[in-house]
Amino acid sequence: MYLKSFQMKNFRKYREEDNIIMFVNSDGIRGKKRTLETNEDKEDLQIDVASATTLIVGKNNAGKTSIIYALLKLIKNTETGGIQINDFNFHYLKECFDEYQKIYEETQNMGTEPTFKPPFMEFIVTIAFEKDSDDLLTNLIPFMLLKDIDEGKLDIILRYEVVEQSEFYGAIRAALEKINVKQKNATKYKDKKCDSRSIFHILMRELETVRFQIKYYRIHKEEGKAEHQIEAVGEKFRISNVMDIKFIQANNVKKDEELSEAFNKIISYRYEKILADKKKALDESIDDINDNLTENIKKHHADGINNAISKIVTSDIMEVDLSSNITEEKLVRGLLNYAYVEKGMNIPEGQFGLGYTHLVKIVAELIDYMEHYPDEKHNSKINLIAIEEPESFMHPQMQELFIKNP
């Protein structure tokens, strides 16, 4: 199975249009390619990019990173803090607040109780099934219908909505009352600070006190009705049950020893999880080194210090003990010294260009991810790797080779 599409509504840059991102499947895509020689279509020619890679391209501030952050916030909710009030599309919130003010003024004149429709965010994750796949679909059962099996896909709907309607109503009423007072004072005292921005900030502050939650829904069609309905799914389900994501920030090189640290982490993990027999031998060697160093330190350093102290304080009251404390963690942390080989010379990583450094940093992150990936043949999750700005500091030829050789 694979992520076929991801739709966002009212999240950051995204509203109700141009909000669906399509993804290729793990087997890649095949299509037609018109040849210059014959001007004919050839079937089943591989499209000239990395076949199993979805490349998202757009101008600055178009919402590319928002796609990754939405997936991160939904899948790794506890690590990222999840969806927040400030993740709403602010133009959408402004429209909601304008409507609340209008309803409030109308009901005030009529003497009735106002009712406000809470804002929400909606995400639709469309998962497609591949033929002859060993993927386990157990975690998707709450969302599966017979038609989904026939169509080869299903939708998981996630909505970010208020927990308690009464809590939301109270916050909006409080905000509108504050705004009403502020507007009256502005008219009375000619206060120029009561503009649309300050009003919006008042509403946002009140809305931050309201509890929101992610709820899961599936599409349900009742007999005799043309339109699909949505119905809630049990509270135990989490999108992380069926999806995982690894986020690599390619432009996040902060110091000269970045690559040495990255590969040290890989070596450390291999000793801990993969090379268990080698780790035992390494532990024994470390114990021998600690014993020898401790004996040497005691003979050449500790004894001299204690002799000096004993002239002032007797040894039964105070004595210094110095010992070696080499551990596997300390050893591996400084084990590797990464260098580039150029014309037979080892060049320190800090002297090489940012393009190569960023490329190798991405490779190291990918190796670390694959080392931690479970060995089981059967898998019940969609595993995404998202690389932000992989082209940073790379010249066009390197970008092309990187994309074509995932």
Short mmCIF file of C-alpha atoms in Angstrom, two decimals:
data_model
loop_
_atom_site.label_atom_id
_atom_site.label_comp_id
_atom_site.label_asym_id
_atom_site.label_seq_id
_atom_site.Cartn_x
_atom_site.Cartn_y
_atom_site.Cartn_z
CA MET A 1 0.00 0.00 0.00
CA TYR A 2 1.08 3.58 -0.49
CA LEU A 3 -0.04 7.16 0.09
CA LYS A 4 -2.01 8.05 -3.02
CA SER A 5 -3.04 11.59 -2.09
CA PHE A 6 -3.18 14.03 0.79
CA GLN A 7 -5.78 16.79 1.00
CA MET A 8 -5.63 19.74 3.41
CA LYS A 9 -8.44 22.16 4.15
CA ASN A 10 -8.01 25.37 6.20
CA PHE A 11 -4.42 24.45 7.14
CA ARG A 12 -1.94 27.31 6.73
CA LYS A 13 -1.82 28.20 3.00
CA TYR A 14 -4.54 25.76 2.01
CA ARG A 15 -8.27 26.37 1.68
CA GLU A 16 -10.88 24.45 -0.35
CA GLU A 17 -9.21 24.63 -3.77
CA ASP A 18 -5.79 23.53 -5.06
CA ASN A 19 -5.29 21.59 -1.85
CA ILE A 20 -4.68 17.99 -3.01
CA ILE A 21 -1.16 16.58 -3.32
CA MET A 22 -0.78 13.42 -5.41
CA PHE A 23 1.97 10.88 -4.71
CA VAL A 24 3.50 8.14 -6.87
CA ASN A 25 3.43 4.54 -5.65
CA SER A 26 6.44 2.54 -4.51
CA ASP A 27 6.72 0.78 -7.90
CA GLY A 28 7.02 4.09 -9.72
CA ILE A 29 5.01 5.35 -12.66
CA ARG A 30 5.15 4.45 -16.29
CA GLY A 31 3.83 6.45 -19.18
CA LYS A 32 4.12 7.51 -22.78
CA LYS A 33 7.09 9.34 -24.19
CA ARG A 34 7.05 10.97 -27.62
CA THR A 35 10.24 10.38 -29.58
CA LEU A 36 11.74 13.17 -31.67
CA GLU A 37 12.77 10.77 -34.46
CA THR A 38 9.35 9.28 -35.26
CA ASN A 39 7.02 11.68 -33.42
CA GLU A 40 5.19 8.62 -32.08
CA ASP A 41 4.19 7.56 -28.59
CA LYS A 42 6.07 4.67 -27.04
CA GLU A 43 4.30 2.71 -24.34
CA ASP A 44 5.77 1.74 -20.95
CA LEU A 45 8.77 4.01 -20.99
CA GLN A 46 9.96 5.05 -17.56
CA ILE A 47 9.29 8.71 -16.81
CA ASP A 48 12.59 10.58 -16.66
CA VAL A 49 12.73 11.22 -12.91
CA ALA A 50 13.18 8.99 -9.89
CA SER A 51 10.19 6.70 -10.41
CA ALA A 52 9.29 6.16 -6.74
CA THR A 53 9.90 9.75 -5.69
CA THR A 54 7.32 12.54 -5.51
CA LEU A 55 9.03 15.84 -6.29
CA ILE A 56 7.18 18.91 -4.97
CA VAL A 57 8.18 22.10 -6.77
CA GLY A 58 6.89 25.62 -6.18
CA LYS A 59 7.88 29.22 -5.64
CA ASN A 60 8.83 30.60 -2.23
CA ASN A 61 6.02 30.72 0.35
CA ALA A 62 3.74 28.57 -1.82
CA GLY A 63 3.15 25.96 0.89
CA LYS A 64 5.64 23.19 0.05
CA THR A 65 6.98 22.87 3.61
CA SER A 66 3.41 23.05 4.95
CA ILE A 67 2.71 19.70 3.29
CA ILE A 68 5.54 18.05 5.23
CA TYR A 69 4.64 19.82 8.48
CA ALA A 70 1.01 18.74 8.20
CA LEU A 71 2.06 15.09 7.83
CA LEU A 72 4.57 15.44 10.67
CA LYS A 73 2.05 17.05 13.01
CA LEU A 74 -0.57 14.39 12.27
CA ILE A 75 1.71 11.33 12.35
CA LYS A 76 4.13 12.37 15.10
CA ASN A 77 1.59 14.22 17.22
CA THR A 78 3.29 13.72 20.59
CA GLU A 79 6.76 14.68 19.29
CA THR A 80 5.74 17.80 17.39
CA GLY A 81 2.96 19.05 19.67
CA GLY A 82 0.43 18.30 16.95
CA ILE A 83 -1.88 20.73 15.18
CA GLN A 84 -2.19 24.11 16.92
CA ILE A 85 -4.55 27.10 16.67
CA ASN A 86 -1.87 29.04 14.79
CA ASP A 87 -1.89 26.38 12.06
CA PHE A 88 -5.30 27.59 10.86
CA ASN A 89 -5.49 29.50 7.60
CA PHE A 90 -5.87 33.03 8.96
CA HIS A 91 -8.00 34.24 6.04
CA TYR A 92 -10.44 31.45 6.86
CA LEU A 93 -10.45 32.41 10.57
CA LYS A 94 -11.00 36.06 9.65
CA GLU A 95 -14.07 35.07 7.62
CA CYS A 96 -15.36 33.00 10.55
CA PHE A 97 -14.83 35.88 12.99
CA ASP A 98 -16.55 38.36 10.68
CA GLU A 99 -19.54 36.01 10.57
CA TYR A 100 -19.51 35.71 14.39
CA GLN A 101 -19.59 39.49 14.75
CA LYS A 102 -22.48 39.73 12.31
CA ILE A 103 -24.48 37.03 14.16
CA TYR A 104 -23.67 38.64 17.53
CA GLU A 105 -24.92 42.07 16.42
CA GLU A 106 -28.11 40.61 14.92
CA THR A 107 -28.96 38.55 17.99
CA GLN A 108 -28.21 41.48 20.30
CA ASN A 109 -30.80 43.56 18.47
CA MET A 110 -33.30 40.71 18.49
CA GLY A 111 -32.61 39.65 22.07
CA THR A 112 -31.87 36.03 21.13
CA GLU A 113 -29.00 33.72 21.98
CA PRO A 114 -26.29 33.59 19.25
CA THR A 115 -25.08 30.28 17.81
CA PHE A 116 -21.65 30.11 16.19
CA LYS A 117 -20.28 27.44 13.86
CA PRO A 118 -16.80 26.46 15.15
CA PRO A 119 -13.82 26.58 12.76
CA PHE A 120 -12.20 23.31 11.76
CA MET A 121 -9.33 21.87 9.74
CA GLU A 122 -9.78 18.77 7.63
CA PHE A 123 -7.25 16.34 6.19
CA ILE A 124 -8.05 13.44 3.88
CA VAL A 125 -5.44 10.70 3.59
CA THR A 126 -6.09 8.43 0.60
CA ILE A 127 -4.35 5.07 0.79
CA ALA A 128 -4.11 2.83 -2.27
CA PHE A 129 -3.52 -0.91 -2.31
CA GLU A 130 -0.98 -2.58 -4.58
CA LYS A 131 -1.59 -5.91 -6.26
CA ASP A 132 0.30 -8.96 -4.98
CA SER A 133 1.50 -7.01 -1.95
CA ASP A 134 2.54 -8.53 1.40
CA ASP A 135 1.32 -5.47 3.33
CA LEU A 136 -0.89 -6.16 6.32
CA LEU A 137 -4.18 -4.24 6.29
CA THR A 138 -5.23 -5.01 9.87
CA ASN A 139 -4.87 -1.42 11.08
CA LEU A 140 -7.10 -0.16 8.25
CA ILE A 141 -10.10 -2.35 9.07
CA PRO A 142 -12.01 0.47 10.87
CA PHE A 143 -12.08 2.41 7.58
CA MET A 144 -12.54 -0.37 5.05
CA LEU A 145 -15.73 -1.06 3.11
CA LEU A 146 -16.32 -3.62 0.38
CA LYS A 147 -16.20 -0.90 -2.27
CA ASP A 148 -12.73 0.10 -1.05
CA ILE A 149 -11.37 -3.34 -1.86
CA ASP A 150 -12.90 -3.17 -5.34
CA GLU A 151 -11.61 0.36 -5.95
CA GLY A 152 -8.20 -0.42 -4.51
CA LYS A 153 -8.15 2.59 -2.17
CA LEU A 154 -9.76 4.12 0.91
CA ASP A 155 -9.99 7.51 2.62
CA ILE A 156 -9.11 8.38 6.21
CA ILE A 157 -10.60 11.72 7.27
CA LEU A 158 -9.02 13.67 10.12
CA ARG A 159 -10.72 16.76 11.50
CA TYR A 160 -9.26 19.27 13.96
CA GLU A 161 -12.33 20.47 15.85
CA VAL A 162 -13.41 21.83 19.22
CA VAL A 163 -13.78 19.42 22.15
CA GLU A 164 -16.68 21.22 23.86
CA GLN A 165 -19.12 23.44 21.97
CA SER A 166 -20.08 25.30 25.15
CA GLU A 167 -16.43 26.16 25.82
CA PHE A 168 -16.09 27.56 22.30
CA TYR A 169 -19.32 29.58 22.55
CA GLY A 170 -18.16 31.08 25.85
CA ALA A 171 -14.79 32.13 24.41
CA ILE A 172 -16.36 33.76 21.35
CA ARG A 173 -18.95 35.59 23.47
CA ALA A 174 -16.21 36.87 25.78
CA ALA A 175 -14.16 38.07 22.80
CA LEU A 176 -17.12 39.79 21.15
CA GLU A 177 -18.06 41.53 24.38
CA LYS A 178 -14.50 42.82 24.74
CA ILE A 179 -14.56 44.02 21.14
CA ASN A 180 -17.92 45.71 21.70
CA VAL A 181 -16.51 47.65 24.67
CA LYS A 182 -13.36 48.50 22.72
CA GLN A 183 -15.36 49.80 19.76
CA LYS A 184 -17.55 51.96 22.02
CA ASN A 185 -14.47 53.43 23.70
CA ALA A 186 -12.86 54.00 20.33
CA THR A 187 -15.89 56.02 19.21
CA LYS A 188 -16.11 57.89 22.50
CA TYR A 189 -12.40 58.65 22.95
CA LYS A 190 -11.41 58.56 19.28
CA ASP A 191 -9.06 55.64 19.90
CA LYS A 192 -7.40 54.69 16.63
CA LYS A 193 -6.16 51.32 17.98
CA CYS A 194 -9.51 49.62 17.44
CA ASP A 195 -8.87 48.44 13.88
CA SER A 196 -9.56 45.08 12.23
CA ARG A 197 -6.14 43.71 13.23
CA SER A 198 -6.56 44.45 16.93
CA ILE A 199 -10.06 42.93 16.83
CA PHE A 200 -8.66 39.78 15.18
CA HIS A 201 -5.97 39.52 17.88
CA ILE A 202 -8.61 39.68 20.62
CA LEU A 203 -10.52 36.81 19.01
CA MET A 204 -7.33 34.77 18.56
CA ARG A 205 -6.36 35.20 22.21
CA GLU A 206 -9.76 33.94 23.33
CA LEU A 207 -9.69 31.07 20.85
CA GLU A 208 -6.34 29.91 22.28
CA THR A 209 -8.17 29.05 25.50
CA VAL A 210 -10.45 26.62 23.66
CA ARG A 211 -9.50 22.94 23.53
CA PHE A 212 -9.29 21.31 20.10
CA GLN A 213 -8.72 17.68 19.18
CA ILE A 214 -8.11 15.43 16.19
CA LYS A 215 -11.06 13.15 15.41
CA TYR A 216 -11.14 10.40 12.78
CA TYR A 217 -13.96 9.79 10.32
CA ARG A 218 -14.68 7.44 7.46
CA ILE A 219 -16.90 7.92 4.44
CA HIS A 220 -20.26 6.21 4.75
CA LYS A 221 -22.97 5.95 2.10
CA GLU A 222 -26.53 5.22 3.13
CA GLU A 223 -28.84 3.36 0.80
CA GLY A 224 -31.13 5.63 -1.17
CA LYS A 225 -28.88 8.69 -0.69
CA ALA A 226 -26.65 10.02 -3.43
CA GLU A 227 -24.30 11.99 -1.17
CA HIS A 228 -21.69 10.36 1.02
CA GLN A 229 -21.84 10.96 4.75
CA ILE A 230 -19.00 10.76 7.28
CA GLU A 231 -19.13 8.85 10.53
CA ALA A 232 -16.76 8.87 13.48
CA VAL A 233 -14.27 6.07 14.07
CA GLY A 234 -13.30 4.79 17.54
CA GLU A 235 -11.01 6.91 19.70
CA LYS A 236 -8.25 4.27 19.85
CA PHE A 237 -7.20 4.70 16.21
CA ARG A 238 -4.22 6.93 15.36
CA ILE A 239 -2.87 7.79 11.92
CA SER A 240 0.54 6.71 13.24
CA ASN A 241 -0.88 3.16 13.27
CA VAL A 242 -0.69 3.09 9.48
CA MET A 243 1.89 5.76 8.57
CA ASP A 244 5.35 6.82 9.60
CA ILE A 245 7.54 9.66 8.34
CA LYS A 246 11.24 10.48 8.44
CA PHE A 247 11.96 14.19 7.95
CA ILE A 248 15.41 15.20 6.70
CA GLN A 249 16.32 18.89 6.60
CA ALA A 250 19.02 18.94 3.95
CA ASN A 251 20.07 22.53 4.64
CA ASN A 252 20.69 21.96 8.35
CA VAL A 253 24.51 21.77 8.49
CA LYS A 254 25.60 23.88 11.47
CA LYS A 255 29.22 22.92 12.17
CA ASP A 256 32.34 21.38 10.63
CA GLU A 257 32.00 18.05 12.49
CA GLU A 258 28.41 17.42 11.31
CA LEU A 259 29.29 14.39 9.15
CA SER A 260 31.61 12.82 11.72
CA GLU A 261 28.78 12.96 14.28
CA ALA A 262 26.27 11.54 11.78
CA PHE A 263 28.41 8.51 10.96
CA ASN A 264 29.39 8.03 14.61
CA LYS A 265 25.68 7.63 15.35
CA ILE A 266 25.39 4.94 12.67
CA ILE A 267 28.42 3.02 13.97
CA SER A 268 27.15 3.24 17.54
CA TYR A 269 23.75 1.83 16.55
CA ARG A 270 25.36 -1.02 14.61
CA TYR A 271 27.43 -2.05 17.60
CA GLU A 272 24.37 -1.89 19.85
CA LYS A 273 21.79 -3.66 17.68
CA ILE A 274 23.46 -5.42 14.76
CA LEU A 275 26.98 -6.41 15.83
CA ALA A 276 26.08 -7.82 19.25
CA ASP A 277 28.94 -10.37 19.20
CA LYS A 278 31.43 -7.64 18.28
CA LYS A 279 30.03 -5.43 21.04
CA LYS A 280 30.82 -8.05 23.68
CA ALA A 281 34.44 -8.20 22.53
CA LEU A 282 34.55 -4.38 22.46
CA ASP A 283 33.24 -4.20 26.05
CA GLU A 284 35.91 -6.63 27.21
CA SER A 285 38.62 -4.58 25.48
CA ILE A 286 37.32 -1.38 27.11
CA ASP A 287 37.42 -3.07 30.55
CA ASP A 288 41.05 -4.09 29.96
CA ILE A 289 41.97 -0.56 28.87
CA ASN A 290 40.25 0.94 31.94
CA ASP A 291 42.11 -1.50 34.27
CA ASN A 292 45.50 -0.70 32.71
CA LEU A 293 44.91 3.05 32.68
CA THR A 294 43.61 3.05 36.26
CA GLU A 295 46.72 1.21 37.42
CA ASN A 296 48.94 3.67 35.55
CA ILE A 297 47.05 6.71 36.87
CA LYS A 298 47.21 5.37 40.42
CA LYS A 299 50.93 4.73 40.18
CA HIS A 300 52.00 7.98 38.53
CA HIS A 301 49.36 10.45 39.70
CA ALA A 302 47.03 9.36 42.51
CA ASP A 303 49.77 8.06 44.82
CA GLY A 304 51.70 11.33 44.57
CA ILE A 305 48.60 13.38 45.31
CA ASN A 306 47.68 11.20 48.28
CA ASN A 307 51.23 11.41 49.69
CA ALA A 308 50.96 15.20 49.63
CA ILE A 309 47.51 15.18 51.23
CA SER A 310 48.53 12.68 53.92
CA LYS A 311 50.99 15.22 55.30
CA ILE A 312 48.01 17.42 56.14
CA VAL A 313 45.13 14.96 56.63
CA THR A 314 45.48 11.28 57.52
CA SER A 315 44.51 8.80 54.80
CA ASP A 316 41.76 7.22 56.93
CA ILE A 317 39.93 10.58 56.84
CA MET A 318 40.46 11.53 53.18
CA GLU A 319 42.09 9.93 50.16
CA VAL A 320 41.89 10.67 46.42
CA ASP A 321 40.94 7.86 44.02
CA LEU A 322 41.51 8.48 40.30
CA SER A 323 40.39 5.92 37.72
CA SER A 324 39.86 5.56 33.99
CA ASN A 325 36.26 5.94 32.85
CA ILE A 326 36.24 5.07 29.15
CA THR A 327 32.82 3.85 28.01
CA GLU A 328 31.55 2.54 24.71
CA GLU A 329 29.45 5.69 24.28
CA LYS A 330 32.43 8.00 24.83
CA LEU A 331 34.63 5.90 22.61
CA VAL A 332 32.21 5.71 19.68
CA ARG A 333 31.27 9.39 20.00
CA GLY A 334 34.81 10.36 19.06
CA LEU A 335 35.62 7.25 17.05
CA LEU A 336 35.30 8.58 13.51
CA ASN A 337 37.01 11.50 11.90
CA TYR A 338 35.28 12.13 8.58
CA ALA A 339 37.45 13.32 5.71
CA TYR A 340 37.14 13.64 1.92
CA VAL A 341 39.77 11.97 -0.24
CA GLU A 342 40.95 14.32 -2.99
CA LYS A 343 43.89 13.33 -5.21
CA GLY A 344 45.18 10.94 -2.58
CA MET A 345 44.96 13.44 0.28
CA ASN A 346 42.54 13.29 3.21
CA ILE A 347 40.83 16.69 3.37
CA PRO A 348 38.97 17.66 6.59
CA GLU A 349 35.21 17.91 6.13
CA GLY A 350 35.23 21.58 7.11
CA GLN A 351 37.28 22.43 4.02
CA PHE A 352 34.90 20.92 1.48
CA GLY A 353 32.06 22.67 -0.34
CA LEU A 354 28.54 22.87 1.06
CA GLY A 355 27.10 20.91 -1.89
CA TYR A 356 29.07 17.75 -1.06
CA THR A 357 28.58 18.21 2.67
CA HIS A 358 24.79 18.47 2.32
CA LEU A 359 24.68 15.49 -0.05
CA VAL A 360 26.65 13.25 2.33
CA LYS A 361 24.56 14.47 5.30
CA ILE A 362 21.40 13.31 3.48
CA VAL A 363 23.05 9.95 2.66
CA ALA A 364 24.06 9.51 6.33
CA GLU A 365 20.48 10.29 7.48
CA LEU A 366 19.11 7.75 4.99
CA ILE A 367 21.57 5.07 6.10
CA ASP A 368 20.63 5.69 9.74
CA TYR A 369 16.93 5.41 8.84
CA MET A 370 17.44 2.13 6.95
CA GLU A 371 19.53 0.68 9.80
CA HIS A 372 16.59 1.23 12.17
CA TYR A 373 14.01 -0.13 9.71
CA PRO A 374 12.50 -3.49 10.84
CA ASP A 375 13.62 -6.60 8.94
CA GLU A 376 10.19 -8.23 8.83
CA LYS A 377 8.92 -8.95 5.32
CA HIS A 378 5.34 -8.04 6.21
CA ASN A 379 4.69 -4.41 7.01
CA SER A 380 1.53 -2.69 8.16
CA LYS A 381 2.67 0.91 7.70
CA ILE A 382 3.29 3.36 4.90
CA ASN A 383 6.80 4.71 5.38
CA LEU A 384 7.50 8.19 4.04
CA ILE A 385 10.87 9.92 3.74
CA ALA A 386 10.53 13.68 3.30
CA ILE A 387 13.64 15.67 2.34
CA GLU A 388 13.26 19.43 2.54
CA GLU A 389 15.21 21.44 -0.05
CA PRO A 390 17.52 18.61 -1.17
CA GLU A 391 18.81 20.89 -3.92
CA SER A 392 20.37 23.31 -1.42
CA PHE A 393 23.94 24.15 -2.46
CA MET A 394 23.94 21.42 -5.15
CA HIS A 395 24.65 22.33 -8.76
CA PRO A 396 22.04 21.17 -11.34
CA GLN A 397 23.93 18.04 -12.43
CA MET A 398 24.25 16.81 -8.84
CA GLN A 399 20.56 17.57 -8.24
CA GLU A 400 19.59 15.43 -11.24
CA LEU A 401 21.79 12.51 -10.17
CA PHE A 402 20.47 12.70 -6.62
CA ILE A 403 16.82 12.65 -7.75
CA LYS A 404 17.36 9.83 -10.25
CA ASN A 405 19.22 7.60 -7.80
CA PRO A 406 17.13 7.50 -4.62
#
